[in-house]
Tab-separated table of C-alpha atoms in Angstrom:
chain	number	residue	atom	x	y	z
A	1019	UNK	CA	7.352	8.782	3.353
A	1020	UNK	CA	7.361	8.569	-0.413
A	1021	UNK	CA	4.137	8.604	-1.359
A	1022	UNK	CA	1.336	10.152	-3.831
A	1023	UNK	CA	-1.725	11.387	-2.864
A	1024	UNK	CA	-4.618	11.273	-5.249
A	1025	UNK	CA	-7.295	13.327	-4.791
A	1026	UNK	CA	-10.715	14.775	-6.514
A	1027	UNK	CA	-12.909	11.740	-7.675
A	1028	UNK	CA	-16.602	11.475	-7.398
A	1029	UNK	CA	-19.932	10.802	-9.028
A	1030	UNK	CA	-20.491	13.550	-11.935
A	1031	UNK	CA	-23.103	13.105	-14.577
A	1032	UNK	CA	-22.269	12.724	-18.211
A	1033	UNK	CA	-20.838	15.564	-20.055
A	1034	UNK	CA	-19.589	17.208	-17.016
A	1035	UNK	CA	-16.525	17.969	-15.947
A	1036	UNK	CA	-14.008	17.166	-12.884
A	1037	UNK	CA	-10.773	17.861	-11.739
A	1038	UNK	CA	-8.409	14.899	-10.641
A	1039	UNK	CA	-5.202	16.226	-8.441
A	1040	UNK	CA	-1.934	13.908	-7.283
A	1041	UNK	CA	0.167	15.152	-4.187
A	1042	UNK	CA	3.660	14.432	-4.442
A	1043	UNK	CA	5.945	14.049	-1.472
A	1044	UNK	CA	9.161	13.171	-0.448
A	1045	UNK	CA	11.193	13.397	-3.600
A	1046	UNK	CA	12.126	15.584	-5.983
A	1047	UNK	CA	9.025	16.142	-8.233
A	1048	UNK	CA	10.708	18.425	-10.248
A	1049	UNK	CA	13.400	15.976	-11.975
A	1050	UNK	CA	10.134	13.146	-12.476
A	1051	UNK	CA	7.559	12.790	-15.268
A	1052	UNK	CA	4.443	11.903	-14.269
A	1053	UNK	CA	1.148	10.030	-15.919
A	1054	UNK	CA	-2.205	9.256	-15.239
A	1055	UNK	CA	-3.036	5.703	-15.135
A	1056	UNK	CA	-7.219	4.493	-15.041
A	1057	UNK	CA	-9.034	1.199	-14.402
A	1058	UNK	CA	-12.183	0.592	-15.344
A	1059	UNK	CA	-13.978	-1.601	-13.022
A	1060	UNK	CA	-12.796	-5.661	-12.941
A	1061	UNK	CA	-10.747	-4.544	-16.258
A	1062	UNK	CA	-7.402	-3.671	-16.722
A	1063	UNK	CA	-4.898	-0.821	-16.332
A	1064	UNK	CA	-5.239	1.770	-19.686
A	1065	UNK	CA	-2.606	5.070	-19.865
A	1066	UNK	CA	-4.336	7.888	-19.884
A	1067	UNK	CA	-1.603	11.043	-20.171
A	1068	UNK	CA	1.534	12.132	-19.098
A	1069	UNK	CA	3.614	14.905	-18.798
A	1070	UNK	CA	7.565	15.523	-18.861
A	1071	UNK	CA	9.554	16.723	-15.515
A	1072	UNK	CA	9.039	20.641	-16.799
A	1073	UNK	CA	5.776	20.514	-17.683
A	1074	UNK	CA	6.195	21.254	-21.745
A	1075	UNK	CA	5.845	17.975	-23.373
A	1076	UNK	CA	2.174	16.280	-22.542
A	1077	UNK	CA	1.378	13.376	-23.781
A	1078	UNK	CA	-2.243	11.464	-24.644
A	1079	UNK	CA	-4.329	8.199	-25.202
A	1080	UNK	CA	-6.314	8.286	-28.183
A	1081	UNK	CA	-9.831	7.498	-26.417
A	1082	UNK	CA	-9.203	10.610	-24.157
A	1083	UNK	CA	-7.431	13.539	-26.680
A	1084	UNK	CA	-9.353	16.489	-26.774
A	1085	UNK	CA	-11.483	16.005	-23.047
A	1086	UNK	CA	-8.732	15.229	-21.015
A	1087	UNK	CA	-5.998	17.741	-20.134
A	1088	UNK	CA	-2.849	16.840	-17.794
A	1089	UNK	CA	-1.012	19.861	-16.048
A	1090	UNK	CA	1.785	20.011	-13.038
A	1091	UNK	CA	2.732	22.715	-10.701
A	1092	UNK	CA	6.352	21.907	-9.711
A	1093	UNK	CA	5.984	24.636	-7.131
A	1094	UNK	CA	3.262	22.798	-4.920
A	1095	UNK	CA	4.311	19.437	-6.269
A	1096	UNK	CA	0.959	18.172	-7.784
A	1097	UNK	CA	0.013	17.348	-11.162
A	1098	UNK	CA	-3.329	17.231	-12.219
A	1099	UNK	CA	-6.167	15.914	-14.791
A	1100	UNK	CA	-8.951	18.205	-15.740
A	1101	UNK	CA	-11.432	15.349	-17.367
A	1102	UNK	CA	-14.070	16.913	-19.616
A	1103	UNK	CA	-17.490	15.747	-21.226
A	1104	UNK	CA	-17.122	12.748	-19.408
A	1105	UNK	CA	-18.771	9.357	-20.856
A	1106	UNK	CA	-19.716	6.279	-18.669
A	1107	UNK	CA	-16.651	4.312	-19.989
A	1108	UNK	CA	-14.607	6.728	-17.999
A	1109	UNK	CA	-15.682	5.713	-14.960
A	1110	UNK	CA	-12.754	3.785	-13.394
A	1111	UNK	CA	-9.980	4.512	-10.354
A	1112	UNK	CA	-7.690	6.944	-11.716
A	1113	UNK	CA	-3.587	6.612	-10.537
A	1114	UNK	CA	-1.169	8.661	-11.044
A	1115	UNK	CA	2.622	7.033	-11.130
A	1116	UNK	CA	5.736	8.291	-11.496
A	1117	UNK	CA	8.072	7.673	-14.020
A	1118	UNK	CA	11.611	6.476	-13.110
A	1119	UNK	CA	14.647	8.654	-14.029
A	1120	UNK	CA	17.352	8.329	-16.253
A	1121	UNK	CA	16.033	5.616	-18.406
A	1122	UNK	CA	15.570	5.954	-22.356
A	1123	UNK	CA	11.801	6.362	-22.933
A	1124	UNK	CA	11.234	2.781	-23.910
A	1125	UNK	CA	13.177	1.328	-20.914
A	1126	UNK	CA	11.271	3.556	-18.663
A	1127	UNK	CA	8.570	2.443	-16.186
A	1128	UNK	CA	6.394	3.468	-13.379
A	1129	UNK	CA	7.847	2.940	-9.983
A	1130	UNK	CA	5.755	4.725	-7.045
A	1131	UNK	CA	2.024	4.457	-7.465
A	1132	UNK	CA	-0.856	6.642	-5.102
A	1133	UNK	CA	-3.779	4.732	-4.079
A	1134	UNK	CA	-6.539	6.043	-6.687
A	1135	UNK	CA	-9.015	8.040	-6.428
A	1136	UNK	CA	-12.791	6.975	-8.002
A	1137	UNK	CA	-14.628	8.781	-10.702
A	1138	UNK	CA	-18.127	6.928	-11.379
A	1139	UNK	CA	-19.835	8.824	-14.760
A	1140	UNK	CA	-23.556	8.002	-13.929
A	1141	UNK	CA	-26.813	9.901	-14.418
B	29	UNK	CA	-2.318	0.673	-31.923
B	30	UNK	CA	-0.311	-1.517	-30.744
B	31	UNK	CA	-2.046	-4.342	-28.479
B	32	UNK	CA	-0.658	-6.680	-25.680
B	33	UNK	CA	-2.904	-9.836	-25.088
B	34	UNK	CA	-2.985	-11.240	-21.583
B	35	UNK	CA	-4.322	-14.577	-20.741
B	36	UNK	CA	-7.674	-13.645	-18.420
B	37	UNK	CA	-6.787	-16.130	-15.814
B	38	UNK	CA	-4.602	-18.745	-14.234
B	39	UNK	CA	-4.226	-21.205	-11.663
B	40	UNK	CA	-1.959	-23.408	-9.939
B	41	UNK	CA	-0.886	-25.145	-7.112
B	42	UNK	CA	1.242	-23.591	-4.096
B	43	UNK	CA	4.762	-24.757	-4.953
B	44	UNK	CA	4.144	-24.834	-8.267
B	45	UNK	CA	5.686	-22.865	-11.193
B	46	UNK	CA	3.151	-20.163	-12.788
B	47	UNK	CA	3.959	-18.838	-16.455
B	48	UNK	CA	1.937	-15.831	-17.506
B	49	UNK	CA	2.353	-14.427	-21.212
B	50	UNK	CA	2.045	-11.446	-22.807
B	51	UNK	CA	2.053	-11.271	-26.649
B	52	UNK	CA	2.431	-8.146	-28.780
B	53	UNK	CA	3.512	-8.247	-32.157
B	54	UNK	CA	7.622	-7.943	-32.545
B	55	UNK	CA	7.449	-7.698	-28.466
B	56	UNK	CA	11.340	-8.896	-28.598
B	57	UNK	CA	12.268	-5.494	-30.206
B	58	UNK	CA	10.391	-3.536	-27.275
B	59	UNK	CA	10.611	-3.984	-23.307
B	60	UNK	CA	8.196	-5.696	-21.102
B	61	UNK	CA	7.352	-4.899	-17.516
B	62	UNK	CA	5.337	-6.117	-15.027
B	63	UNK	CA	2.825	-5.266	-12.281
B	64	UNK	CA	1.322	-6.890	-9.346
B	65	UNK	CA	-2.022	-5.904	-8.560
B	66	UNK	CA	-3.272	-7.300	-5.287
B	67	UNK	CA	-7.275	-6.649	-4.593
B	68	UNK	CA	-7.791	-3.316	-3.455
B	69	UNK	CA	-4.486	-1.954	-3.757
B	70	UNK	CA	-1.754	-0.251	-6.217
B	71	UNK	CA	0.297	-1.917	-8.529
B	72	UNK	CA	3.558	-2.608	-7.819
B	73	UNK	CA	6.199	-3.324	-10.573
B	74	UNK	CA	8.017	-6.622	-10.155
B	75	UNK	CA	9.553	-6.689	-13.656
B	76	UNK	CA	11.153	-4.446	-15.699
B	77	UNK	CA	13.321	-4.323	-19.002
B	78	UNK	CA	12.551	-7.778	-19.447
B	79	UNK	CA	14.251	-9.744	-16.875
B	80	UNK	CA	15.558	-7.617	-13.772
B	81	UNK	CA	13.642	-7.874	-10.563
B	82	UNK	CA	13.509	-4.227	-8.290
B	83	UNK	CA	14.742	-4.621	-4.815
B	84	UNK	CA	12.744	-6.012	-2.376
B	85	UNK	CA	11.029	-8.508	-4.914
B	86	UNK	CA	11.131	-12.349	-3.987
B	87	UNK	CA	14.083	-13.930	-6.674
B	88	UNK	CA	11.026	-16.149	-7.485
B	89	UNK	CA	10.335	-13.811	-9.890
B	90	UNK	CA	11.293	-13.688	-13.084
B	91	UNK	CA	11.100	-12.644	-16.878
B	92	UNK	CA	11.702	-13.126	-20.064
B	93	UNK	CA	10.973	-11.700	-23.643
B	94	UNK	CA	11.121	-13.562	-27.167
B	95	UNK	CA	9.915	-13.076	-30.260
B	96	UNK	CA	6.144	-12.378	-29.917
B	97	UNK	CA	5.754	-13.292	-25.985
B	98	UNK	CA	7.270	-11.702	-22.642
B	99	UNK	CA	6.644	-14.011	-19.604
B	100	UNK	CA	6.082	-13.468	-15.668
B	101	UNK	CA	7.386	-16.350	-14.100
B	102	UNK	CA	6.714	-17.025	-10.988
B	103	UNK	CA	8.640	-20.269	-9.211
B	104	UNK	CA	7.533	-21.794	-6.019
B	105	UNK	CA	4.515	-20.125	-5.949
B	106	UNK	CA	2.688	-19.132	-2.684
B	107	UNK	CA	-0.878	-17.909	-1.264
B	108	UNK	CA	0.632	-14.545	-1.163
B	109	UNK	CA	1.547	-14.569	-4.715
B	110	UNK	CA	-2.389	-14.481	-5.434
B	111	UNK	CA	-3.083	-11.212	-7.473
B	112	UNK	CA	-3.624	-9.587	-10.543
B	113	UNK	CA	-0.380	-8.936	-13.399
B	114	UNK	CA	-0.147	-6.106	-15.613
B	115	UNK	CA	2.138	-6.112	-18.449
B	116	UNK	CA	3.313	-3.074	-19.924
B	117	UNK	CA	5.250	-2.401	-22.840
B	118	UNK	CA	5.547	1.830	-24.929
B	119	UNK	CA	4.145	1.954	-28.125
B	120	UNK	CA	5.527	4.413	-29.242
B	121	UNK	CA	8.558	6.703	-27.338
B	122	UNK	CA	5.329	9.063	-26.097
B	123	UNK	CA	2.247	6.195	-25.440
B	124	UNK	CA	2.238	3.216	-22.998
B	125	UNK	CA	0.349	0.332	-23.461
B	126	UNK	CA	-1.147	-2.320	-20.921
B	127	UNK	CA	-2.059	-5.879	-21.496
B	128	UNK	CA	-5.890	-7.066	-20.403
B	129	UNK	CA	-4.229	-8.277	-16.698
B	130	UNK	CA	-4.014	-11.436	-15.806
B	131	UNK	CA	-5.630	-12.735	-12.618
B	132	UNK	CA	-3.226	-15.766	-10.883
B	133	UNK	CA	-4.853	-18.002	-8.255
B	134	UNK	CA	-3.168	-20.242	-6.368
B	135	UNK	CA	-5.348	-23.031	-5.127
């Protein structure tokens, strides 16, 4: 069915580094933007990145510019987050969404959601 | 940045009507969705632009956006209603914000 597949979390120690992946399926990845979505634990949902349908515009929360970096391959239909000199407030369940088509930015909105995957930041 | 302020929690009754707001300054000139977050799972959006409801969402739900405040309502509220709402407005045409979530019980 529909779906997206997040994959990649874990327990890393500060400063290090880990690579988040979402597996698309179903539709046609190539015509969606994508983002990256997080939770910190009993808190609430913060946008982390996203990236346009061809890859060339990425886009980036403040409290993550410069460590994390957002990248898609429309030919295996994944999109990724390579999270660097990680801190213990980025531990949370990371989602990446889709975007919905043919809306003006501000009118868009995130319509098929994976399941998370967990990065814990801990010593 | 631009902020959206969520109250923490709410509660009420099963058949009752449940109002949850979500203030941002000049939120009228932006659009509001919203998420349902049950525990464990994804959200799922059961507002967007405002007011319209995605297929396969109860008509119970509803929206609205004025001024400072959007609002989730939800009428005739049941058990299965119990769960966690996002709201989510763009800050700018390239960054997203979320409010703090609000957590609805229904007792």
């Amino acid at each position: 069915q529909v779906q997206l597949v997040e994959s990649g979390g874990g327990v890393v120690q500060p400063g290090k580094s880990l690579r988040l992946s979402c597996a698309a399926s179903k539709f046609t990845f190539t015509s969606f933007a994508m983002v990256w979505v997080r939770q910190a634990p009993g808190k609430g949902l913060e946008w982390v990145a996203s990236i346009s349908s061809d890859g060339n515009k990425k886009y980036y929360a403040d409290s993550v510019k410069g460590r994390f970096t957002i990248s898609r391959d429309n030919s295996k239909n994944t999109v990724d987050v390579q999270v660097s000199s990680l801190r213990g407030d980025d531990t949370a369940v990371y989602y990446c969404a889709r975007q919905t088509l043919s809306c003006a930015t501000i009118s868009c909105f995130f319509d098929l959601w994976g399941q998370g995957t967990l990065v814990t930041v801990s010593s | 940045s631009y902020e959206l302020t969520q109250p923490p929690s709410l509660s009420v009754s099963p058949g009752q009507t449940a109002s949850i707001t979500c203030s941002g300054d000049k939120l009228t000139e932006k659009y509001a969705f919203w998420y349902q977050q049950k525990p464990g799972q994804s959200p799922v959006l059961v507002i967007y632009q405002d007011r319209k409801r995605p297929s396969g969402i109860p008509e119970r739900f509803s929206g609205s956006n004025s001024g400072n405040t959007a609002t989730l309502t939800i009428s005739d509220t049941q058990a299965v209603d119990e769960a966690d709402y996002h709201c989510q407005a763009w800050d700018t045409p390239t960054s997203v914000v979320f409010g703090g979530g609000t957590r609805l019980t229904v007792l």
